Amino acid sequence: PALMGLTLGLVGQNAFSRQISHNEVWNHTGNVFSLFCVYWLAEHFGQNGVVWLMLASAAAAIVSALAIRPSEIDQKIARGFASNDENTPQPAGFKVLANSRGMIVLALIMMIFHFGNAPISRLIAQNFSIQMDSPFQTTAITTGISQLSMIVVAACAPMLIRRFGLSSIFFIALLALPIRGVIAGSFSSFAAIYPVQILDGVGAGLIGIATPIAVERILLGSGRFNVGLAAVMTVQGIGASSSNIVAGWLTEKGGYSLAYLVHGGVAALALILFVAYRSQIAPKEGQKKEA
């Protein structure tokens, strides 16, 4: 949430969706580069090389953050106040979150989506690592495909939002996950990794961009953007963490295919919820929604 608020304060509301997409392109590009570095360092220097890579990355991130001049950040905009507010208003009470149907349903959708999405990549990597006796290579391929897909999706996101609207982006992202579960549960060959992980990039990549944009639009003028986004991310974290317990139980009872199909099927509930409340979850840019 802090990075999203920083982005909002730096570029303003009109450029927020475009900048979030650009941030995600660089984020996933860094993940792919890190993946190659881990592969090379682990092979030549062992685990110590990976540790040094983590330390160097952390140090570079700190230097980058310190390079941002505080004067460039509009603190009022960063908190979620409207740009046309002449004075510095007081932020709304925290009840603005509880009184906003859009925020509540968005949080529920994120919880369901991440409950369905979180375990699939790990289960796929685990399944084929056991079958092929190549845990590192399988994990690298699984992660690499999804991250490359996310780079493409993030690069296209500003154009998609501008042309089709935020609501359509949510719909595509939420639809990708049930399809992903069906493919993963229906095919047992290694080749299934490719469409499954590409769909991970489409679903998770778009949802990661659309969520902060939706929160900014829903809470526009309240001064509670950061709190609202933190609340949504907390709820989605509950869904993601609890999914591992259920996924493990399903895998033990019915195998990997059952886990894929159930988690993909559960995600369809998020799509249904979104269709029912899409106008409150994804308002148009600059449109302040009533609670």
PDB file of C-alpha atoms in Angstrom, residues 47-237:
ATOM      1  CA  GLN A  47      23.292 -20.807  -1.584  1.00  0.00           C
ATOM      2  CA  ASN A  48      25.711 -18.078  -0.501  1.00  0.00           C
ATOM      3  CA  GLY A  49      25.444 -16.511  -3.957  1.00  0.00           C
ATOM      4  CA  VAL A  50      21.647 -16.333  -3.650  1.00  0.00           C
ATOM      5  CA  VAL A  51      21.934 -14.683  -0.221  1.00  0.00           C
ATOM      6  CA  TRP A  52      24.300 -12.035  -1.595  1.00  0.00           C
ATOM      7  CA  LEU A  53      21.889 -11.397  -4.466  1.00  0.00           C
ATOM      8  CA  MET A  54      19.087 -10.766  -1.953  1.00  0.00           C
ATOM      9  CA  LEU A  55      21.247  -8.328   0.008  1.00  0.00           C
ATOM     10  CA  ALA A  56      22.315  -6.475  -3.139  1.00  0.00           C
ATOM     11  CA  SER A  57      18.710  -6.216  -4.332  1.00  0.00           C
ATOM     12  CA  ALA A  58      17.568  -4.852  -0.964  1.00  0.00           C
ATOM     13  CA  ALA A  59      20.341  -2.261  -0.964  1.00  0.00           C
ATOM     14  CA  ALA A  60      19.480  -1.159  -4.520  1.00  0.00           C
ATOM     15  CA  ALA A  61      15.809  -0.796  -3.564  1.00  0.00           C
ATOM     16  CA  ILE A  62      16.740   1.427  -0.604  1.00  0.00           C
ATOM     17  CA  VAL A  63      18.959   3.626  -2.763  1.00  0.00           C
ATOM     18  CA  SER A  64      16.191   3.955  -5.349  1.00  0.00           C
ATOM     19  CA  ALA A  65      13.664   4.997  -2.701  1.00  0.00           C
ATOM     20  CA  LEU A  66      16.051   7.584  -1.253  1.00  0.00           C
ATOM     21  CA  ALA A  67      16.533   9.049  -4.743  1.00  0.00           C
ATOM     22  CA  ILE A  68      12.906  10.242  -4.765  1.00  0.00           C
ATOM     23  CA  ARG A  69      12.707  13.868  -3.671  1.00  0.00           C
ATOM     24  CA  PRO A  70       9.980  14.442  -1.030  1.00  0.00           C
ATOM     25  CA  SER A  71       9.023  17.698  -2.736  1.00  0.00           C
ATOM     26  CA  GLU A  72       7.845  15.720  -5.780  1.00  0.00           C
ATOM     27  CA  ILE A  73       5.172  13.915  -3.729  1.00  0.00           C
ATOM     28  CA  ASP A  74       1.768  15.532  -3.394  1.00  0.00           C
ATOM     29  CA  GLN A  75       0.863  14.337   0.085  1.00  0.00           C
ATOM     30  CA  LYS A  76      -2.809  15.222  -0.318  1.00  0.00           C
ATOM     31  CA  ILE A  77      -3.180  13.214  -3.523  1.00  0.00           C
ATOM     32  CA  ALA A  78      -1.139  10.350  -2.058  1.00  0.00           C
ATOM     33  CA  ARG A  79      -3.741   9.959   0.706  1.00  0.00           C
ATOM     34  CA  GLY A  80      -6.601   9.799  -1.778  1.00  0.00           C
ATOM     35  CA  PHE A  81      -8.038  13.307  -1.698  1.00  0.00           C
ATOM     36  CA  ALA A  82      -9.473  14.694  -4.920  1.00  0.00           C
ATOM     37  CA  SER A  83      -7.119  16.866  -6.949  1.00  0.00           C
ATOM     38  CA  ASN A  84      -9.689  19.679  -7.155  1.00  0.00           C
ATOM     39  CA  ASP A  85      -9.864  20.110  -3.367  1.00  0.00           C
ATOM     40  CA  GLU A  86      -8.519  23.623  -2.802  1.00  0.00           C
ATOM     41  CA  ASN A  87      -7.786  23.207   0.903  1.00  0.00           C
ATOM     42  CA  THR A  88      -6.420  20.219   2.773  1.00  0.00           C
ATOM     43  CA  PRO A  89      -9.570  18.512   4.068  1.00  0.00           C
ATOM     44  CA  GLN A  90      -9.769  16.136   6.971  1.00  0.00           C
ATOM     45  CA  PRO A  91      -9.754  12.435   6.058  1.00  0.00           C
ATOM     46  CA  ALA A  92     -13.001  10.559   6.426  1.00  0.00           C
ATOM     47  CA  GLY A  93     -13.493   8.257   9.387  1.00  0.00           C
ATOM     48  CA  PHE A  94     -12.598   4.605   9.064  1.00  0.00           C
ATOM     49  CA  LYS A  95     -16.292   3.815   8.801  1.00  0.00           C
ATOM     50  CA  VAL A  96     -16.032   4.929   5.160  1.00  0.00           C
ATOM     51  CA  LEU A  97     -14.597   1.473   4.481  1.00  0.00           C
ATOM     52  CA  ALA A  98     -17.381  -0.406   6.234  1.00  0.00           C
ATOM     53  CA  ASN A  99     -20.058   1.791   4.662  1.00  0.00           C
ATOM     54  CA  SER A 100     -18.798   1.278   1.119  1.00  0.00           C
ATOM     55  CA  ARG A 101     -20.415  -1.723  -0.546  1.00  0.00           C
ATOM     56  CA  GLY A 102     -17.872  -1.507  -3.350  1.00  0.00           C
ATOM     57  CA  MET A 103     -14.967  -1.859  -0.916  1.00  0.00           C
ATOM     58  CA  ILE A 104     -16.563  -4.757   0.954  1.00  0.00           C
ATOM     59  CA  VAL A 105     -17.385  -6.725  -2.185  1.00  0.00           C
ATOM     60  CA  LEU A 106     -13.957  -5.955  -3.699  1.00  0.00           C
ATOM     61  CA  ALA A 107     -12.274  -7.359  -0.586  1.00  0.00           C
ATOM     62  CA  LEU A 108     -14.428 -10.508  -0.764  1.00  0.00           C
ATOM     63  CA  ILE A 109     -13.629 -10.948  -4.456  1.00  0.00           C
ATOM     64  CA  MET A 110      -9.900 -10.617  -3.774  1.00  0.00           C
ATOM     65  CA  MET A 111     -10.112 -13.140  -0.943  1.00  0.00           C
ATOM     66  CA  ILE A 112     -11.911 -15.676  -3.162  1.00  0.00           C
ATOM     67  CA  PHE A 113      -9.623 -15.029  -6.151  1.00  0.00           C
ATOM     68  CA  HIS A 114      -6.416 -15.496  -4.197  1.00  0.00           C
ATOM     69  CA  PHE A 115      -7.858 -18.488  -2.349  1.00  0.00           C
ATOM     70  CA  GLY A 116      -8.341 -20.116  -5.740  1.00  0.00           C
ATOM     71  CA  ASN A 117      -5.179 -18.851  -7.417  1.00  0.00           C
ATOM     72  CA  ALA A 118      -2.478 -19.060  -4.760  1.00  0.00           C
ATOM     73  CA  PRO A 119      -1.877 -22.832  -4.544  1.00  0.00           C
ATOM     74  CA  ILE A 120      -2.095 -23.765  -8.236  1.00  0.00           C
ATOM     75  CA  SER A 121       1.423 -22.733  -9.312  1.00  0.00           C
ATOM     76  CA  ARG A 122       2.994 -24.341  -6.250  1.00  0.00           C
ATOM     77  CA  LEU A 123       1.076 -27.582  -6.788  1.00  0.00           C
ATOM     78  CA  ILE A 124       2.052 -27.688 -10.463  1.00  0.00           C
ATOM     79  CA  ALA A 125       5.719 -27.152  -9.631  1.00  0.00           C
ATOM     80  CA  GLN A 126       5.541 -29.785  -6.902  1.00  0.00           C
ATOM     81  CA  ASN A 127       3.718 -32.294  -9.096  1.00  0.00           C
ATOM     82  CA  PHE A 128       6.086 -32.127 -12.067  1.00  0.00           C
ATOM     83  CA  SER A 129       9.177 -31.804  -9.861  1.00  0.00           C
ATOM     84  CA  ILE A 130       8.322 -35.205  -8.386  1.00  0.00           C
ATOM     85  CA  GLN A 131       7.488 -36.726 -11.773  1.00  0.00           C
ATOM     86  CA  MET A 132      10.581 -35.438 -13.556  1.00  0.00           C
ATOM     87  CA  ASP A 133      12.970 -35.382 -10.601  1.00  0.00           C
ATOM     88  CA  SER A 134      14.018 -31.833 -11.499  1.00  0.00           C
ATOM     89  CA  PRO A 135      12.675 -29.483  -8.814  1.00  0.00           C
ATOM     90  CA  PHE A 136      14.760 -26.431  -9.666  1.00  0.00           C
ATOM     91  CA  GLN A 137      14.257 -26.561 -13.429  1.00  0.00           C
ATOM     92  CA  THR A 138      10.520 -27.189 -13.082  1.00  0.00           C
ATOM     93  CA  THR A 139      10.062 -24.359 -10.610  1.00  0.00           C
ATOM     94  CA  ALA A 140      12.118 -22.019 -12.812  1.00  0.00           C
ATOM     95  CA  ILE A 141       9.994 -22.821 -15.875  1.00  0.00           C
ATOM     96  CA  THR A 142       6.744 -22.498 -13.934  1.00  0.00           C
ATOM     97  CA  THR A 143       7.704 -19.146 -12.437  1.00  0.00           C
ATOM     98  CA  GLY A 144       9.367 -17.823 -15.581  1.00  0.00           C
ATOM     99  CA  ILE A 145       6.357 -18.430 -17.841  1.00  0.00           C
ATOM    100  CA  SER A 146       3.948 -16.653 -15.504  1.00  0.00           C
ATOM    101  CA  GLN A 147       6.306 -13.706 -14.966  1.00  0.00           C
ATOM    102  CA  LEU A 148       6.917 -13.252 -18.699  1.00  0.00           C
ATOM    103  CA  SER A 149       3.160 -13.379 -19.239  1.00  0.00           C
ATOM    104  CA  MET A 150       2.681 -10.729 -16.541  1.00  0.00           C
ATOM    105  CA  ILE A 151       5.179  -8.435 -18.272  1.00  0.00           C
ATOM    106  CA  VAL A 152       3.172  -8.564 -21.500  1.00  0.00           C
ATOM    107  CA  VAL A 153      -0.123  -8.120 -19.648  1.00  0.00           C
ATOM    108  CA  ALA A 154       1.168  -5.159 -17.634  1.00  0.00           C
ATOM    109  CA  ALA A 155       2.505  -3.493 -20.776  1.00  0.00           C
ATOM    110  CA  CYS A 156      -0.902  -3.839 -22.454  1.00  0.00           C
ATOM    111  CA  ALA A 157      -2.960  -2.867 -19.391  1.00  0.00           C
ATOM    112  CA  PRO A 158      -3.057   0.943 -19.942  1.00  0.00           C
ATOM    113  CA  MET A 159      -4.368   0.479 -23.475  1.00  0.00           C
ATOM    114  CA  LEU A 160      -6.896  -2.127 -22.337  1.00  0.00           C
ATOM    115  CA  ILE A 161      -8.189   0.077 -19.511  1.00  0.00           C
ATOM    116  CA  ARG A 162      -8.407   3.108 -21.783  1.00  0.00           C
ATOM    117  CA  ARG A 163     -10.237   1.233 -24.536  1.00  0.00           C
ATOM    118  CA  PHE A 164     -12.410  -1.239 -22.650  1.00  0.00           C
ATOM    119  CA  GLY A 165     -12.621   0.217 -19.137  1.00  0.00           C
ATOM    120  CA  LEU A 166     -11.607  -1.068 -15.727  1.00  0.00           C
ATOM    121  CA  SER A 167     -14.681  -3.281 -15.437  1.00  0.00           C
ATOM    122  CA  SER A 168     -13.656  -5.312 -18.492  1.00  0.00           C
ATOM    123  CA  ILE A 169     -10.148  -5.775 -17.102  1.00  0.00           C
ATOM    124  CA  PHE A 170     -11.562  -7.205 -13.889  1.00  0.00           C
ATOM    125  CA  PHE A 171     -13.834  -9.521 -15.862  1.00  0.00           C
ATOM    126  CA  ILE A 172     -10.959 -10.902 -17.975  1.00  0.00           C
ATOM    127  CA  ALA A 173      -8.745 -11.387 -14.913  1.00  0.00           C
ATOM    128  CA  LEU A 174     -11.429 -13.195 -12.926  1.00  0.00           C
ATOM    129  CA  LEU A 175     -12.446 -15.369 -15.892  1.00  0.00           C
ATOM    130  CA  ALA A 176      -8.860 -16.508 -16.482  1.00  0.00           C
ATOM    131  CA  LEU A 177      -8.656 -18.378 -13.185  1.00  0.00           C
ATOM    132  CA  PRO A 178     -11.568 -20.845 -13.621  1.00  0.00           C
ATOM    133  CA  ILE A 179     -10.284 -21.623 -17.121  1.00  0.00           C
ATOM    134  CA  ARG A 180      -6.823 -22.138 -15.660  1.00  0.00           C
ATOM    135  CA  GLY A 181      -8.195 -24.587 -13.087  1.00  0.00           C
ATOM    136  CA  VAL A 182     -10.038 -26.584 -15.748  1.00  0.00           C
ATOM    137  CA  ILE A 183      -6.960 -26.898 -17.970  1.00  0.00           C
ATOM    138  CA  ALA A 184      -4.700 -27.841 -15.051  1.00  0.00           C
ATOM    139  CA  GLY A 185      -7.188 -30.422 -13.816  1.00  0.00           C
ATOM    140  CA  SER A 186      -7.900 -31.935 -17.226  1.00  0.00           C
ATOM    141  CA  PHE A 187      -4.410 -32.453 -18.673  1.00  0.00           C
ATOM    142  CA  SER A 188      -1.536 -34.306 -17.034  1.00  0.00           C
ATOM    143  CA  SER A 189       1.239 -33.703 -19.590  1.00  0.00           C
ATOM    144  CA  PHE A 190       4.081 -31.279 -18.907  1.00  0.00           C
ATOM    145  CA  ALA A 191       2.945 -29.143 -21.862  1.00  0.00           C
ATOM    146  CA  ALA A 192      -0.091 -28.071 -19.818  1.00  0.00           C
ATOM    147  CA  ILE A 193       2.240 -25.889 -17.747  1.00  0.00           C
ATOM    148  CA  TYR A 194       2.423 -23.341 -20.553  1.00  0.00           C
ATOM    149  CA  PRO A 195      -1.267 -22.383 -20.959  1.00  0.00           C
ATOM    150  CA  VAL A 196      -1.847 -22.724 -17.220  1.00  0.00           C
ATOM    151  CA  GLN A 197       0.975 -20.344 -16.311  1.00  0.00           C
ATOM    152  CA  ILE A 198       0.195 -17.925 -19.129  1.00  0.00           C
ATOM    153  CA  LEU A 199      -3.318 -17.670 -17.687  1.00  0.00           C
ATOM    154  CA  ASP A 200      -1.741 -17.047 -14.282  1.00  0.00           C
ATOM    155  CA  GLY A 201      -0.030 -14.048 -15.839  1.00  0.00           C
ATOM    156  CA  VAL A 202      -3.315 -12.823 -17.304  1.00  0.00           C
ATOM    157  CA  GLY A 203      -5.351 -13.323 -14.131  1.00  0.00           C
ATOM    158  CA  ALA A 204      -2.923 -12.353 -11.386  1.00  0.00           C
ATOM    159  CA  GLY A 205      -1.181  -9.767 -13.573  1.00  0.00           C
ATOM    160  CA  LEU A 206      -4.353  -7.855 -14.398  1.00  0.00           C
ATOM    161  CA  ILE A 207      -5.867  -8.201 -10.920  1.00  0.00           C
ATOM    162  CA  GLY A 208      -2.696  -6.759  -9.367  1.00  0.00           C
ATOM    163  CA  ILE A 209      -3.081  -3.658 -11.513  1.00  0.00           C
ATOM    164  CA  ALA A 210      -6.860  -3.320 -11.360  1.00  0.00           C
ATOM    165  CA  THR A 211      -7.197  -3.607  -7.570  1.00  0.00           C
ATOM    166  CA  PRO A 212      -5.344  -0.421  -6.482  1.00  0.00           C
ATOM    167  CA  ILE A 213      -6.989   1.501  -9.321  1.00  0.00           C
ATOM    168  CA  ALA A 214     -10.429   0.356  -8.135  1.00  0.00           C
ATOM    169  CA  VAL A 215      -9.657   1.298  -4.515  1.00  0.00           C
ATOM    170  CA  GLU A 216      -8.471   4.743  -5.593  1.00  0.00           C
ATOM    171  CA  ARG A 217     -11.672   5.335  -7.548  1.00  0.00           C
ATOM    172  CA  ILE A 218     -14.018   3.971  -4.866  1.00  0.00           C
ATOM    173  CA  LEU A 219     -12.431   6.050  -2.090  1.00  0.00           C
ATOM    174  CA  LEU A 220     -11.744   9.161  -4.166  1.00  0.00           C
ATOM    175  CA  GLY A 221     -11.910  12.241  -1.959  1.00  0.00           C
ATOM    176  CA  SER A 222     -11.961  10.336   1.339  1.00  0.00           C
ATOM    177  CA  GLY A 223      -8.246  10.574   2.155  1.00  0.00           C
ATOM    178  CA  ARG A 224      -8.281   6.876   3.045  1.00  0.00           C
ATOM    179  CA  PHE A 225      -6.741   5.306  -0.068  1.00  0.00           C
ATOM    180  CA  ASN A 226      -3.818   3.700   1.752  1.00  0.00           C
ATOM    181  CA  VAL A 227      -5.947   2.341   4.589  1.00  0.00           C
ATOM    182  CA  GLY A 228      -8.496   1.017   2.103  1.00  0.00           C
ATOM    183  CA  LEU A 229      -5.885  -0.753  -0.025  1.00  0.00           C
ATOM    184  CA  ALA A 230      -4.246  -2.196   3.090  1.00  0.00           C
ATOM    185  CA  ALA A 231      -7.613  -3.551   4.236  1.00  0.00           C
ATOM    186  CA  VAL A 232      -8.249  -5.218   0.876  1.00  0.00           C
ATOM    187  CA  MET A 233      -4.751  -6.728   0.827  1.00  0.00           C
ATOM    188  CA  THR A 234      -5.198  -8.039   4.353  1.00  0.00           C
ATOM    189  CA  VAL A 235      -8.409  -9.822   3.405  1.00  0.00           C
ATOM    190  CA  GLN A 236      -6.862 -11.233   0.223  1.00  0.00           C
ATOM    191  CA  GLY A 237      -3.913 -12.449   2.281  1.00  0.00           C
TER     192      GLY A 237
END
